[in-house]
Amino acid sequence: MAALSRLFKPQFSSLFQRSLSTTTVSVSEIQPQRDKSSKPLPPITDDPQGSRNFQWVFLGCPGVGKGTYASRLSALLGVPHIATGDLVRDELSSSGPLSHQLEEVVNQGKLVSDEIIFNLLSKRLEAGESKGESGFILDGFPRTIRQAEILDEVTEIDLVVNLKLREDVLIEKCLGRRICSECGKGFNLASINAKAENGDPEITMAPLLPPPQCSSKLITRADDTEPVVRKRLRVYKEQSEPVEDYYRKQGKLTEFNLPGGIPESWPKLLEALHLDDYGDRKSAAA
Ligand SMILES: Nc1ncnc2c1ncn2[C@@H]1O[C@H](COP(=O)(O)OP(=O)(O)O)[C@@H](O)[C@H]1O
């Protein structure tokens, strides 16, 4: 596979410089428009793209479980799970030059600038490349049409998974989220039992409780308070929902309504992605 981070960094920098220096030329104008007709999803095989690895994107509202399912799929497919939210939080806790600026933006539920996000992502891809990584599952990126257009300029995305869950459950899940400050693992204290209403089906999710060694070390993300979660949901609707349509028009979007917690949803997600026997196929091919 082409050295993605090398491909990414210079191309992004030049594109970004170009869009900064001119307000009249957008990335979409300097790239030929794709065929907007719906294409069938790419078949998932053991060697999906010939010489390169899976390049997938996970979309979905805050709290939907992008991180959980993207990280499980990354382990199954053998590609890195790259969450821009994690990159932002790492930078935030590093007390580097950007950290104060980022803290303010993130804690108000707003989006970080494209420039910062692309810099963090380029650095992450470069570090991965030096360790021999290839392919990726991007989680939380792209979050704006502009990010999606720039991503299309520098590489090909094979599949976009859009996870969906009703809004009252999303809020409960965000408020129940906890992280162990020592091992970094994520848990959820919310016990969800949402009745069917307004056309939404009933949904139950058991809490994901921490083991005894973590339970006294749990912390809550500073942006997981109710007003900030509501703001993030608004920002998602305004700026990120159009990205769903962007990929829908390219015929790359797979929508998945989460039917419940992990035990119920994971096998169904694998089925929806035609990956239910992927492990068996991989070991048979080895
Ligand atoms: N692609 C992105 N573009 C802009 N800001 C981002 C991006 N990814 C993450 N962020 C910032 O990091 C915060 C946390 O991101 P994430 O962990 O993905 O949260 P969420 O639970 O809202 O999906 C976001 O609210 C936003 O401020």
PDB file of C-alpha atoms and ligand atoms in Angstrom:
ATOM      1  CA  MET A   1       0.000   0.000   0.000  1.00  0.00           C
ATOM      2  CA  ALA A   2       1.132   3.531  -0.666  1.00  0.00           C
ATOM      3  CA  ALA A   3       2.696   5.188   2.345  1.00  0.00           C
ATOM      4  CA  LEU A   4      -0.502   6.771   3.543  1.00  0.00           C
ATOM      5  CA  SER A   5       0.960   9.180   6.028  1.00  0.00           C
ATOM      6  CA  ARG A   6       3.439  10.513   3.464  1.00  0.00           C
ATOM      7  CA  LEU A   7       0.591  10.728   0.991  1.00  0.00           C
ATOM      8  CA  PHE A   8      -1.597  12.371   3.568  1.00  0.00           C
ATOM      9  CA  LYS A   9       0.722  14.955   5.030  1.00  0.00           C
ATOM     10  CA  PRO A  10       2.135  16.821   2.058  1.00  0.00           C
ATOM     11  CA  GLN A  11      -1.078  16.554   0.082  1.00  0.00           C
ATOM     12  CA  PHE A  12      -3.123  17.752   2.984  1.00  0.00           C
ATOM     13  CA  SER A  13      -0.762  20.570   3.778  1.00  0.00           C
ATOM     14  CA  SER A  14      -0.808  21.845   0.230  1.00  0.00           C
ATOM     15  CA  LEU A  15      -4.570  21.495  -0.078  1.00  0.00           C
ATOM     16  CA  PHE A  16      -5.072  23.150   3.236  1.00  0.00           C
ATOM     17  CA  GLN A  17      -2.733  25.995   2.358  1.00  0.00           C
ATOM     18  CA  ARG A  18      -4.631  26.409  -0.853  1.00  0.00           C
ATOM     19  CA  SER A  19      -8.031  26.591   0.842  1.00  0.00           C
ATOM     20  CA  LEU A  20      -6.654  29.002   3.439  1.00  0.00           C
ATOM     21  CA  SER A  21      -5.165  31.293   0.853  1.00  0.00           C
ATOM     22  CA  THR A  22      -8.225  31.458  -1.383  1.00  0.00           C
ATOM     23  CA  THR A  23     -11.838  31.742  -0.480  1.00  0.00           C
ATOM     24  CA  THR A  24     -13.083  31.087  -3.994  1.00  0.00           C
ATOM     25  CA  VAL A  25     -11.655  27.628  -4.689  1.00  0.00           C
ATOM     26  CA  SER A  26     -12.917  24.790  -2.529  1.00  0.00           C
ATOM     27  CA  VAL A  27     -11.539  21.277  -2.536  1.00  0.00           C
ATOM     28  CA  SER A  28     -14.698  20.005  -4.225  1.00  0.00           C
ATOM     29  CA  GLU A  29     -14.086  22.356  -7.131  1.00  0.00           C
ATOM     30  CA  ILE A  30     -10.578  21.124  -7.781  1.00  0.00           C
ATOM     31  CA  GLN A  31     -11.513  17.458  -7.860  1.00  0.00           C
ATOM     32  CA  PRO A  32     -13.686  15.799 -10.487  1.00  0.00           C
ATOM     33  CA  GLN A  33     -17.127  15.065  -9.056  1.00  0.00           C
ATOM     34  CA  ARG A  34     -17.780  11.392  -8.385  1.00  0.00           C
ATOM     35  CA  ASP A  35     -20.627   9.520  -9.967  1.00  0.00           C
ATOM     36  CA  LYS A  36     -23.475  10.242  -7.539  1.00  0.00           C
ATOM     37  CA  SER A  37     -25.436   7.120  -8.483  1.00  0.00           C
ATOM     38  CA  SER A  38     -25.600   4.443  -5.837  1.00  0.00           C
ATOM     39  CA  LYS A  39     -22.905   1.766  -6.201  1.00  0.00           C
ATOM     40  CA  PRO A  40     -23.118  -1.651  -4.531  1.00  0.00           C
ATOM     41  CA  LEU A  41     -20.989  -2.004  -1.394  1.00  0.00           C
ATOM     42  CA  PRO A  42     -17.514  -3.400  -2.038  1.00  0.00           C
ATOM     43  CA  PRO A  43     -17.413  -7.149  -1.428  1.00  0.00           C
ATOM     44  CA  ILE A  44     -15.630  -8.079   1.793  1.00  0.00           C
ATOM     45  CA  THR A  45     -13.043 -10.708   1.060  1.00  0.00           C
ATOM     46  CA  ASP A  46      -9.802 -11.770   2.721  1.00  0.00           C
ATOM     47  CA  ASP A  47      -7.840  -9.452   0.461  1.00  0.00           C
ATOM     48  CA  PRO A  48     -10.406  -6.730  -0.036  1.00  0.00           C
ATOM     49  CA  GLN A  49      -8.531  -4.126  -1.998  1.00  0.00           C
ATOM     50  CA  GLY A  50      -5.797  -6.181  -3.628  1.00  0.00           C
ATOM     51  CA  SER A  51      -2.583  -4.720  -2.326  1.00  0.00           C
ATOM     52  CA  ARG A  52      -3.916  -2.626   0.513  1.00  0.00           C
ATOM     53  CA  ASN A  53      -5.821  -3.079   3.750  1.00  0.00           C
ATOM     54  CA  PHE A  54      -9.315  -1.988   4.808  1.00  0.00           C
ATOM     55  CA  GLN A  55      -9.912   1.778   4.887  1.00  0.00           C
ATOM     56  CA  TRP A  56     -13.173   2.272   6.735  1.00  0.00           C
ATOM     57  CA  VAL A  57     -14.928   5.171   8.454  1.00  0.00           C
ATOM     58  CA  PHE A  58     -17.307   5.037  11.425  1.00  0.00           C
ATOM     59  CA  LEU A  59     -19.948   7.754  11.723  1.00  0.00           C
ATOM     60  CA  GLY A  60     -22.539   8.282  14.431  1.00  0.00           C
ATOM     61  CA  CYS A  61     -23.745  10.608  17.160  1.00  0.00           C
ATOM     62  CA  PRO A  62     -21.896  11.071  20.451  1.00  0.00           C
ATOM     63  CA  GLY A  63     -22.519   8.084  22.721  1.00  0.00           C
ATOM     64  CA  VAL A  64     -23.663   5.721  19.973  1.00  0.00           C
ATOM     65  CA  GLY A  65     -20.741   3.328  20.527  1.00  0.00           C
ATOM     66  CA  LYS A  66     -18.441   4.186  17.598  1.00  0.00           C
ATOM     67  CA  GLY A  67     -15.368   3.593  19.760  1.00  0.00           C
ATOM     68  CA  THR A  68     -16.597   0.240  21.085  1.00  0.00           C
ATOM     69  CA  TYR A  69     -17.526  -1.269  17.724  1.00  0.00           C
ATOM     70  CA  ALA A  70     -14.690   0.326  15.748  1.00  0.00           C
ATOM     71  CA  SER A  71     -12.155  -1.051  18.199  1.00  0.00           C
ATOM     72  CA  ARG A  72     -13.689  -4.565  18.052  1.00  0.00           C
ATOM     73  CA  LEU A  73     -13.646  -4.468  14.249  1.00  0.00           C
ATOM     74  CA  SER A  74     -10.086  -3.211  14.191  1.00  0.00           C
ATOM     75  CA  ALA A  75      -9.009  -6.247  16.235  1.00  0.00           C
ATOM     76  CA  LEU A  76     -10.937  -8.571  13.911  1.00  0.00           C
ATOM     77  CA  LEU A  77      -9.663  -7.039  10.663  1.00  0.00           C
ATOM     78  CA  GLY A  78      -6.115  -6.331  11.859  1.00  0.00           C
ATOM     79  CA  VAL A  79      -6.140  -2.612  11.075  1.00  0.00           C
ATOM     80  CA  PRO A  80      -5.603   0.281  13.511  1.00  0.00           C
ATOM     81  CA  HIS A  81      -8.559   1.996  15.122  1.00  0.00           C
ATOM     82  CA  ILE A  82      -7.885   5.723  14.906  1.00  0.00           C
ATOM     83  CA  ALA A  83     -10.263   7.920  16.918  1.00  0.00           C
ATOM     84  CA  THR A  84      -9.750  11.646  16.433  1.00  0.00           C
ATOM     85  CA  GLY A  85     -11.484  12.251  19.796  1.00  0.00           C
ATOM     86  CA  ASP A  86      -8.696  10.187  21.451  1.00  0.00           C
ATOM     87  CA  LEU A  87      -6.035  12.178  19.565  1.00  0.00           C
ATOM     88  CA  VAL A  88      -7.631  15.403  20.785  1.00  0.00           C
ATOM     89  CA  ARG A  89      -7.803  14.128  24.385  1.00  0.00           C
ATOM     90  CA  ASP A  90      -4.159  12.940  24.257  1.00  0.00           C
ATOM     91  CA  GLU A  91      -3.086  16.379  23.053  1.00  0.00           C
ATOM     92  CA  LEU A  92      -5.265  17.998  25.694  1.00  0.00           C
ATOM     93  CA  SER A  93      -3.665  16.047  28.526  1.00  0.00           C
ATOM     94  CA  SER A  94      -0.136  16.539  27.162  1.00  0.00           C
ATOM     95  CA  SER A  95      -0.021  20.167  28.342  1.00  0.00           C
ATOM     96  CA  GLY A  96       1.473  20.992  24.944  1.00  0.00           C
ATOM     97  CA  PRO A  97       0.989  24.379  23.271  1.00  0.00           C
ATOM     98  CA  LEU A  98      -2.483  23.478  21.949  1.00  0.00           C
ATOM     99  CA  SER A  99      -3.856  22.009  25.117  1.00  0.00           C
ATOM    100  CA  HIS A 100      -5.472  25.110  26.629  1.00  0.00           C
ATOM    101  CA  GLN A 101      -7.096  26.118  23.347  1.00  0.00           C
ATOM    102  CA  LEU A 102      -8.417  22.576  22.813  1.00  0.00           C
ATOM    103  CA  GLU A 103      -9.814  22.294  26.323  1.00  0.00           C
ATOM    104  CA  GLU A 104     -12.003  25.332  25.809  1.00  0.00           C
ATOM    105  CA  VAL A 105     -13.368  24.136  22.463  1.00  0.00           C
ATOM    106  CA  VAL A 106     -13.981  20.517  23.517  1.00  0.00           C
ATOM    107  CA  ASN A 107     -15.596  21.410  26.843  1.00  0.00           C
ATOM    108  CA  GLN A 108     -18.059  23.655  25.044  1.00  0.00           C
ATOM    109  CA  GLY A 109     -19.061  20.759  22.774  1.00  0.00           C
ATOM    110  CA  LYS A 110     -17.731  22.470  19.650  1.00  0.00           C
ATOM    111  CA  LEU A 111     -15.586  21.046  16.864  1.00  0.00           C
ATOM    112  CA  VAL A 112     -11.836  21.564  16.818  1.00  0.00           C
ATOM    113  CA  SER A 113     -10.511  23.363  13.720  1.00  0.00           C
ATOM    114  CA  ASP A 114      -9.814  21.310  10.608  1.00  0.00           C
ATOM    115  CA  GLU A 115      -6.189  22.457  10.711  1.00  0.00           C
ATOM    116  CA  ILE A 116      -5.586  21.007  14.182  1.00  0.00           C
ATOM    117  CA  ILE A 117      -7.467  17.793  13.403  1.00  0.00           C
ATOM    118  CA  PHE A 118      -5.510  17.155  10.204  1.00  0.00           C
ATOM    119  CA  ASN A 119      -2.236  17.836  11.986  1.00  0.00           C
ATOM    120  CA  LEU A 120      -3.074  15.381  14.772  1.00  0.00           C
ATOM    121  CA  LEU A 121      -4.254  12.785  12.252  1.00  0.00           C
ATOM    122  CA  SER A 122      -1.197  13.161  10.028  1.00  0.00           C
ATOM    123  CA  LYS A 123       1.086  12.715  13.047  1.00  0.00           C
ATOM    124  CA  ARG A 124      -0.843   9.605  14.140  1.00  0.00           C
ATOM    125  CA  LEU A 125      -0.701   8.068  10.652  1.00  0.00           C
ATOM    126  CA  GLU A 126       2.996   8.792  10.395  1.00  0.00           C
ATOM    127  CA  ALA A 127       3.690   7.147  13.757  1.00  0.00           C
ATOM    128  CA  GLY A 128       1.622   4.122  12.673  1.00  0.00           C
ATOM    129  CA  GLU A 129       3.414   3.854   9.376  1.00  0.00           C
ATOM    130  CA  SER A 130       6.785   3.746  11.067  1.00  0.00           C
ATOM    131  CA  LYS A 131       5.475   0.729  13.024  1.00  0.00           C
ATOM    132  CA  GLY A 132       4.330  -0.974   9.808  1.00  0.00           C
ATOM    133  CA  GLU A 133       0.611  -0.267  10.152  1.00  0.00           C
ATOM    134  CA  SER A 134      -1.609  -0.300   7.083  1.00  0.00           C
ATOM    135  CA  GLY A 135      -5.302   0.422   6.573  1.00  0.00           C
ATOM    136  CA  PHE A 136      -7.483   2.016   9.240  1.00  0.00           C
ATOM    137  CA  ILE A 137     -10.854   2.364  10.839  1.00  0.00           C
ATOM    138  CA  LEU A 138     -11.399   6.076  11.371  1.00  0.00           C
ATOM    139  CA  ASP A 139     -13.727   6.924  14.253  1.00  0.00           C
ATOM    140  CA  GLY A 140     -15.042  10.476  14.626  1.00  0.00           C
ATOM    141  CA  PHE A 141     -13.485  11.587  11.353  1.00  0.00           C
ATOM    142  CA  PRO A 142     -14.554  13.052   8.964  1.00  0.00           C
ATOM    143  CA  ARG A 143     -17.039  15.187  10.891  1.00  0.00           C
ATOM    144  CA  THR A 144     -17.630  17.914   8.335  1.00  0.00           C
ATOM    145  CA  ILE A 145     -18.164  17.891   4.584  1.00  0.00           C
ATOM    146  CA  ARG A 146     -14.871  19.724   4.170  1.00  0.00           C
ATOM    147  CA  GLN A 147     -12.991  17.035   6.125  1.00  0.00           C
ATOM    148  CA  ALA A 148     -14.677  14.365   3.954  1.00  0.00           C
ATOM    149  CA  GLU A 149     -13.715  16.176   0.754  1.00  0.00           C
ATOM    150  CA  ILE A 150     -10.097  16.551   1.832  1.00  0.00           C
ATOM    151  CA  LEU A 151      -9.971  12.887   2.865  1.00  0.00           C
ATOM    152  CA  ASP A 152     -11.259  11.934  -0.604  1.00  0.00           C
ATOM    153  CA  GLU A 153      -8.460  13.992  -2.114  1.00  0.00           C
ATOM    154  CA  VAL A 154      -5.772  11.970  -0.414  1.00  0.00           C
ATOM    155  CA  THR A 155      -7.065   8.424  -0.196  1.00  0.00           C
ATOM    156  CA  GLU A 156      -9.915   6.051  -1.067  1.00  0.00           C
ATOM    157  CA  ILE A 157     -12.478   5.110   1.564  1.00  0.00           C
ATOM    158  CA  ASP A 158     -13.984   1.652   1.027  1.00  0.00           C
ATOM    159  CA  LEU A 159     -16.897   1.610   3.435  1.00  0.00           C
ATOM    160  CA  VAL A 160     -18.641   3.957   5.857  1.00  0.00           C
ATOM    161  CA  VAL A 161     -20.576   2.501   8.791  1.00  0.00           C
ATOM    162  CA  ASN A 162     -23.218   4.771  10.277  1.00  0.00           C
ATOM    163  CA  LEU A 163     -24.320   3.634  13.742  1.00  0.00           C
ATOM    164  CA  LYS A 164     -27.724   4.834  14.917  1.00  0.00           C
ATOM    165  CA  LEU A 165     -29.535   4.998  18.232  1.00  0.00           C
ATOM    166  CA  ARG A 166     -32.469   7.063  19.546  1.00  0.00           C
ATOM    167  CA  GLU A 167     -31.541  10.384  21.133  1.00  0.00           C
ATOM    168  CA  ASP A 168     -32.809   9.779  24.696  1.00  0.00           C
ATOM    169  CA  VAL A 169     -30.621   6.648  24.846  1.00  0.00           C
ATOM    170  CA  LEU A 170     -27.600   8.521  23.431  1.00  0.00           C
ATOM    171  CA  ILE A 171     -27.865  11.070  26.243  1.00  0.00           C
ATOM    172  CA  GLU A 172     -28.221   8.384  28.945  1.00  0.00           C
ATOM    173  CA  LYS A 173     -25.227   6.519  27.520  1.00  0.00           C
ATOM    174  CA  CYS A 174     -22.997   9.618  27.454  1.00  0.00           C
ATOM    175  CA  LEU A 175     -23.930  10.475  31.039  1.00  0.00           C
ATOM    176  CA  GLY A 176     -23.172   6.907  32.161  1.00  0.00           C
ATOM    177  CA  ARG A 177     -19.707   6.780  30.557  1.00  0.00           C
ATOM    178  CA  ARG A 178     -16.702   6.318  32.842  1.00  0.00           C
ATOM    179  CA  ILE A 179     -13.007   5.720  32.196  1.00  0.00           C
ATOM    180  CA  CYS A 180     -10.536   4.011  34.527  1.00  0.00           C
ATOM    181  CA  SER A 181      -7.873   6.636  35.201  1.00  0.00           C
ATOM    182  CA  GLU A 182      -5.277   3.896  35.614  1.00  0.00           C
ATOM    183  CA  CYS A 183      -5.813   1.378  32.786  1.00  0.00           C
ATOM    184  CA  GLY A 184      -7.757   3.700  30.438  1.00  0.00           C
ATOM    185  CA  LYS A 185     -10.570   1.197  29.815  1.00  0.00           C
ATOM    186  CA  GLY A 186     -14.075   2.536  29.232  1.00  0.00           C
ATOM    187  CA  PHE A 187     -17.201   1.446  31.139  1.00  0.00           C
ATOM    188  CA  ASN A 188     -20.826   2.504  31.298  1.00  0.00           C
ATOM    189  CA  LEU A 189     -22.889   2.687  34.469  1.00  0.00           C
ATOM    190  CA  ALA A 190     -26.180   3.397  32.661  1.00  0.00           C
ATOM    191  CA  SER A 191     -28.821   0.713  32.799  1.00  0.00           C
ATOM    192  CA  ILE A 192     -31.004   1.511  29.823  1.00  0.00           C
ATOM    193  CA  ASN A 193     -34.609   0.510  29.587  1.00  0.00           C
ATOM    194  CA  ALA A 194     -36.259   2.837  27.084  1.00  0.00           C
ATOM    195  CA  LYS A 195     -39.871   2.104  26.220  1.00  0.00           C
ATOM    196  CA  ALA A 196     -41.121   2.149  22.623  1.00  0.00           C
ATOM    197  CA  GLU A 197     -42.272   5.659  21.700  1.00  0.00           C
ATOM    198  CA  ASN A 198     -42.695   7.933  18.669  1.00  0.00           C
ATOM    199  CA  GLY A 199     -41.935   5.047  16.325  1.00  0.00           C
ATOM    200  CA  ASP A 200     -38.707   4.146  18.156  1.00  0.00           C
ATOM    201  CA  PRO A 201     -38.576   0.524  19.319  1.00  0.00           C
ATOM    202  CA  GLU A 202     -38.037  -0.419  22.965  1.00  0.00           C
ATOM    203  CA  ILE A 203     -34.359  -0.741  23.792  1.00  0.00           C
ATOM    204  CA  THR A 204     -32.570  -2.243  26.768  1.00  0.00           C
ATOM    205  CA  MET A 205     -28.851  -2.172  27.493  1.00  0.00           C
ATOM    206  CA  ALA A 206     -27.159  -3.639  30.526  1.00  0.00           C
ATOM    207  CA  PRO A 207     -24.477  -1.490  32.179  1.00  0.00           C
ATOM    208  CA  LEU A 208     -20.864  -2.292  31.386  1.00  0.00           C
ATOM    209  CA  LEU A 209     -19.525  -2.367  34.918  1.00  0.00           C
ATOM    210  CA  PRO A 210     -15.843  -2.047  35.858  1.00  0.00           C
ATOM    211  CA  PRO A 211     -13.949  -4.835  37.614  1.00  0.00           C
ATOM    212  CA  PRO A 212     -13.204  -4.236  41.338  1.00  0.00           C
ATOM    213  CA  GLN A 213      -9.650  -2.975  40.650  1.00  0.00           C
ATOM    214  CA  CYS A 214     -11.013  -0.123  38.474  1.00  0.00           C
ATOM    215  CA  SER A 215     -14.154   0.861  40.367  1.00  0.00           C
ATOM    216  CA  SER A 216     -12.460   3.334  42.709  1.00  0.00           C
ATOM    217  CA  LYS A 217     -10.503   4.971  39.858  1.00  0.00           C
ATOM    218  CA  LEU A 218     -13.330   5.953  37.535  1.00  0.00           C
ATOM    219  CA  ILE A 219     -13.393   9.379  35.943  1.00  0.00           C
ATOM    220  CA  THR A 220     -15.936  11.128  33.710  1.00  0.00           C
ATOM    221  CA  ARG A 221     -15.003  13.029  30.557  1.00  0.00           C
ATOM    222  CA  ALA A 222     -15.367  16.770  31.137  1.00  0.00           C
ATOM    223  CA  ASP A 223     -17.569  17.003  28.017  1.00  0.00           C
ATOM    224  CA  ASP A 224     -19.986  14.278  29.179  1.00  0.00           C
ATOM    225  CA  THR A 225     -22.238  16.632  31.158  1.00  0.00           C
ATOM    226  CA  GLU A 226     -25.864  16.979  30.018  1.00  0.00           C
ATOM    227  CA  PRO A 227     -25.643  20.520  28.568  1.00  0.00           C
ATOM    228  CA  VAL A 228     -22.436  19.687  26.668  1.00  0.00           C
ATOM    229  CA  VAL A 229     -23.834  16.370  25.389  1.00  0.00           C
ATOM    230  CA  ARG A 230     -26.944  18.186  24.113  1.00  0.00           C
ATOM    231  CA  LYS A 231     -24.739  20.769  22.428  1.00  0.00           C
ATOM    232  CA  ARG A 232     -22.599  18.009  20.824  1.00  0.00           C
ATOM    233  CA  LEU A 233     -25.761  16.383  19.494  1.00  0.00           C
ATOM    234  CA  ARG A 234     -26.810  19.713  17.952  1.00  0.00           C
ATOM    235  CA  VAL A 235     -23.358  20.180  16.424  1.00  0.00           C
ATOM    236  CA  TYR A 236     -23.544  16.617  15.043  1.00  0.00           C
ATOM    237  CA  LYS A 237     -26.911  17.348  13.379  1.00  0.00           C
ATOM    238  CA  GLU A 238     -25.678  20.589  11.848  1.00  0.00           C
ATOM    239  CA  GLN A 239     -22.153  19.682  10.783  1.00  0.00           C
ATOM    240  CA  SER A 240     -21.786  15.905  10.739  1.00  0.00           C
ATOM    241  CA  GLU A 241     -25.142  14.609   9.518  1.00  0.00           C
ATOM    242  CA  PRO A 242     -24.464  16.073   6.043  1.00  0.00           C
ATOM    243  CA  VAL A 243     -21.390  13.791   5.921  1.00  0.00           C
ATOM    244  CA  GLU A 244     -23.775  10.790   6.042  1.00  0.00           C
ATOM    245  CA  ASP A 245     -25.468  12.090   2.919  1.00  0.00           C
ATOM    246  CA  TYR A 246     -22.109  12.769   1.277  1.00  0.00           C
ATOM    247  CA  TYR A 247     -21.166   9.080   1.576  1.00  0.00           C
ATOM    248  CA  ARG A 248     -24.722   7.894   0.855  1.00  0.00           C
ATOM    249  CA  LYS A 249     -24.471   9.586  -2.538  1.00  0.00           C
ATOM    250  CA  GLN A 250     -21.184   7.776  -3.148  1.00  0.00           C
ATOM    251  CA  GLY A 251     -22.944   4.454  -2.390  1.00  0.00           C
ATOM    252  CA  LYS A 252     -20.548   3.736   0.490  1.00  0.00           C
ATOM    253  CA  LEU A 253     -22.835   4.124   3.506  1.00  0.00           C
ATOM    254  CA  THR A 254     -24.069   1.167   5.559  1.00  0.00           C
ATOM    255  CA  GLU A 255     -26.633   2.208   8.179  1.00  0.00           C
ATOM    256  CA  PHE A 256     -26.916   0.103  11.325  1.00  0.00           C
ATOM    257  CA  ASN A 257     -29.573   0.648  13.988  1.00  0.00           C
ATOM    258  CA  LEU A 258     -28.194  -0.718  17.241  1.00  0.00           C
ATOM    259  CA  PRO A 259     -30.761  -3.185  18.568  1.00  0.00           C
ATOM    260  CA  GLY A 260     -29.432  -3.218  22.166  1.00  0.00           C
ATOM    261  CA  GLY A 261     -26.202  -3.684  24.104  1.00  0.00           C
ATOM    262  CA  ILE A 262     -22.957  -5.258  22.869  1.00  0.00           C
ATOM    263  CA  PRO A 263     -23.990  -8.951  23.182  1.00  0.00           C
ATOM    264  CA  GLU A 264     -27.034  -8.365  20.993  1.00  0.00           C
ATOM    265  CA  SER A 265     -25.577  -5.769  18.606  1.00  0.00           C
ATOM    266  CA  TRP A 266     -22.100  -7.159  17.825  1.00  0.00           C
ATOM    267  CA  PRO A 267     -23.184 -10.369  16.019  1.00  0.00           C
ATOM    268  CA  LYS A 268     -25.830  -8.434  14.093  1.00  0.00           C
ATOM    269  CA  LEU A 269     -23.320  -5.788  13.068  1.00  0.00           C
ATOM    270  CA  LEU A 270     -20.969  -8.509  11.794  1.00  0.00           C
ATOM    271  CA  GLU A 271     -23.837  -9.978   9.821  1.00  0.00           C
ATOM    272  CA  ALA A 272     -24.735  -6.585   8.355  1.00  0.00           C
ATOM    273  CA  LEU A 273     -21.114  -6.143   7.275  1.00  0.00           C
ATOM    274  CA  HIS A 274     -20.931  -9.713   5.867  1.00  0.00           C
ATOM    275  CA  LEU A 275     -18.193 -10.428   8.376  1.00  0.00           C
ATOM    276  CA  ASP A 276     -19.958 -13.073  10.462  1.00  0.00           C
ATOM    277  CA  ASP A 277     -17.581 -15.831   9.320  1.00  0.00           C
ATOM    278  CA  TYR A 278     -14.572 -13.558   8.722  1.00  0.00           C
ATOM    279  CA  GLY A 279     -12.506 -15.131  11.530  1.00  0.00           C
ATOM    280  CA  ASP A 280     -13.089 -18.646  10.090  1.00  0.00           C
ATOM    281  CA  ARG A 281     -12.284 -17.514   6.535  1.00  0.00           C
ATOM    282  CA  LYS A 282      -9.079 -15.882   7.734  1.00  0.00           C
ATOM    283  CA  SER A 283      -7.855 -18.927   9.637  1.00  0.00           C
ATOM    284  CA  ALA A 284      -8.783 -21.199   6.697  1.00  0.00           C
ATOM    285  CA  ALA A 285      -6.720 -18.996   4.367  1.00  0.00           C
ATOM    286  CA  ALA A 286      -3.690 -18.950   6.737  1.00  0.00           C
TER     287      ALA A 286
HETATM  288  N1  LIG B   1     -12.988  15.149  13.203  1.00  0.00           N
HETATM  289  C1  LIG B   1     -13.101  16.086  14.155  1.00  0.00           C
HETATM  290  N2  LIG B   1     -13.235  17.394  13.838  1.00  0.00           N
HETATM  291  C2  LIG B   1     -13.340  18.358  14.771  1.00  0.00           C
HETATM  292  N3  LIG B   1     -13.330  18.110  16.098  1.00  0.00           N
HETATM  293  C3  LIG B   1     -13.206  16.807  16.495  1.00  0.00           C
HETATM  294  C4  LIG B   1     -13.075  15.742  15.552  1.00  0.00           C
HETATM  295  N4  LIG B   1     -12.942  14.586  16.241  1.00  0.00           N
HETATM  296  C5  LIG B   1     -12.996  14.899  17.535  1.00  0.00           C
HETATM  297  N5  LIG B   1     -13.157  16.238  17.710  1.00  0.00           N
HETATM  298  C6  LIG B   1     -13.247  16.962  18.993  1.00  0.00           C
HETATM  299  O1  LIG B   1     -13.094  16.052  20.064  1.00  0.00           O
HETATM  300  C7  LIG B   1     -14.294  15.955  20.844  1.00  0.00           C
HETATM  301  C8  LIG B   1     -14.475  14.539  21.307  1.00  0.00           C
HETATM  302  O2  LIG B   1     -14.606  13.705  20.201  1.00  0.00           O
HETATM  303  P1  LIG B   1     -15.196  12.216  20.332  1.00  0.00           P
HETATM  304  O3  LIG B   1     -14.469  11.478  21.391  1.00  0.00           O
HETATM  305  O4  LIG B   1     -15.228  11.618  18.967  1.00  0.00           O
HETATM  306  O5  LIG B   1     -16.640  12.508  20.901  1.00  0.00           O
HETATM  307  P2  LIG B   1     -18.131  12.082  20.649  1.00  0.00           P
HETATM  308  O6  LIG B   1     -18.458  11.258  21.842  1.00  0.00           O
HETATM  309  O7  LIG B   1     -18.804  13.442  20.692  1.00  0.00           O
HETATM  310  O8  LIG B   1     -18.321  11.376  19.345  1.00  0.00           O
HETATM  311  C9  LIG B   1     -15.391  16.486  19.931  1.00  0.00           C
HETATM  312  O9  LIG B   1     -16.511  17.006  20.644  1.00  0.00           O
HETATM  313  C10 LIG B   1     -14.642  17.594  19.179  1.00  0.00           C
HETATM  314  O10 LIG B   1     -14.468  18.744  19.982  1.00  0.00           O
END
